[in-house]
Amino acid sequence: INGATTVDSEIDFNGFGPRFGLDGERLLGNGIFLYGRGFLSILMGEFDVEYIQANVFNGQQAFTGFNDDRVVPIIEFELGAGWQSECGKYRLSAGYYFSSWFNAITTQSAISSIQANNFSDIDQTITFDGLTTRFEIRF
């Protein structure tokens, strides 16, 4: 009877900062190698959040947004194995990648904050992980 209500949010982050890390590999023989990478990035930037709530019959019910300057630390790890051709020009590798973004604004935290009209303590950690493959041609 009241019609469908939709909620839409958009979150953009623009930032910059230094990246520190280690990248190593060990050749085992016959072109087989193991590798590992670990990085820490410290990004300084701005989150831009927009929120729209609309109803089929009532039209736009709410539109708001906010900007927040933040420092976002990011850690990244990758471990894997690979093969390289005898001359070292061609490489194929596969591994597991894990990344965490700290002090981030997510869709869930933004919508909850806007609906509660409370914009303090809205940071969350975002994690990404999964298998990765890579084919390289070096020259």
XYZ file of C-alpha atoms in Angstrom:
139
model
C 0.000 0.000 0.000
C 2.836 2.400 0.861
C 4.848 1.519 -2.247
C 8.438 0.403 -2.504
C 11.098 2.450 -0.764
C 14.674 2.320 -2.000
C 17.861 3.446 -0.319
C 20.985 4.191 -2.334
C 24.389 5.258 -1.140
C 27.652 6.125 -2.830
C 31.005 6.318 -1.092
C 34.145 7.626 -2.780
C 37.630 7.808 -1.318
C 40.471 9.889 -2.748
C 43.776 9.717 -0.966
C 47.538 9.630 -1.208
C 50.420 8.565 0.982
C 53.580 6.531 1.358
C 53.871 2.771 0.851
C 56.487 0.637 2.603
C 57.138 -3.030 2.154
C 59.178 -6.083 1.395
C 59.093 -8.242 -1.710
C 61.129 -11.437 -1.862
C 61.412 -14.683 -3.741
C 63.439 -17.874 -3.553
C 64.348 -19.905 -6.638
C 64.085 -23.637 -5.832
C 65.371 -25.037 -9.138
C 63.915 -26.116 -12.494
C 62.297 -22.691 -12.777
C 60.130 -23.151 -9.644
C 60.116 -20.321 -7.114
C 58.321 -19.229 -3.943
C 57.507 -15.591 -3.296
C 56.160 -13.369 -0.567
C 55.157 -9.731 -0.374
C 54.094 -7.507 2.479
C 53.209 -3.821 2.357
C 51.968 -1.045 4.627
C 50.378 2.053 3.107
C 49.327 5.108 5.068
C 46.812 7.051 2.974
C 45.585 10.514 3.855
C 42.416 11.460 2.057
C 38.729 12.255 2.006
C 35.637 10.072 2.046
C 32.686 11.580 0.152
C 29.365 9.970 1.159
C 25.944 10.465 -0.481
C 22.649 8.933 0.672
C 19.273 8.956 -1.119
C 15.992 7.456 0.076
C 13.046 7.450 -2.327
C 9.523 6.034 -2.377
C 7.513 5.087 -5.454
C 4.568 7.293 -4.408
C 6.227 9.985 -2.270
C 9.324 10.543 -4.405
C 12.568 11.558 -2.769
C 12.221 11.324 1.017
C 15.811 11.986 2.062
C 19.006 13.189 0.464
C 22.095 13.903 2.492
C 25.801 13.439 2.456
C 28.987 14.309 4.239
C 32.736 14.514 3.714
C 35.276 13.226 6.188
C 39.075 13.610 6.110
C 40.830 10.496 7.385
C 44.071 8.588 7.650
C 43.540 5.089 6.251
C 46.240 2.494 7.022
C 46.318 -0.467 4.622
C 48.180 -3.748 5.112
C 48.712 -6.215 2.283
C 50.213 -9.725 2.204
C 50.708 -12.170 -0.636
C 52.310 -15.631 -0.608
C 52.634 -17.976 -3.554
C 54.621 -20.110 -5.922
C 55.470 -19.913 -9.579
C 57.431 -21.066 -12.577
C 59.772 -19.130 -14.829
C 61.292 -20.056 -18.180
C 64.952 -20.941 -18.419
C 65.870 -17.463 -19.657
C 63.656 -15.816 -17.015
C 61.629 -13.894 -19.587
C 58.303 -15.692 -18.986
C 56.831 -16.203 -15.524
C 53.600 -17.726 -14.254
C 52.667 -17.499 -10.577
C 49.727 -18.153 -8.271
C 49.213 -17.200 -4.666
C 46.937 -16.018 -1.896
C 46.373 -12.288 -1.331
C 45.040 -10.576 1.813
C 44.444 -6.849 2.384
C 42.846 -4.811 5.187
C 41.795 -1.160 5.046
C 41.443 0.336 8.527
C 39.447 3.433 9.569
C 37.254 3.222 6.453
C 33.644 4.250 5.924
C 31.498 1.406 4.583
C 27.975 1.467 3.197
C 26.629 -0.165 6.350
C 28.293 2.305 8.722
C 27.333 5.326 6.566
C 23.639 4.393 6.308
C 23.403 3.560 10.031
C 25.027 6.885 10.946
C 22.785 8.914 8.654
C 19.604 7.207 9.843
C 20.615 7.685 13.500
C 21.856 11.249 12.814
C 25.073 10.334 14.633
C 28.267 10.871 12.647
C 30.796 9.906 15.290
C 32.553 6.547 15.465
C 31.686 5.367 11.956
C 34.889 3.584 11.059
C 35.146 -0.035 9.992
C 37.774 -2.369 8.600
C 37.378 -3.620 5.039
C 39.161 -6.841 4.084
C 39.871 -8.346 0.693
C 41.317 -11.788 0.150
C 41.492 -14.463 -2.478
C 43.560 -16.373 -4.964
C 45.637 -14.496 -7.485
C 47.373 -15.509 -10.694
C 49.920 -13.590 -12.698
C 51.580 -14.037 -16.093
C 54.620 -11.863 -16.812
C 56.757 -11.182 -19.848
C 59.994 -9.556 -18.759
C 62.371 -7.691 -21.015
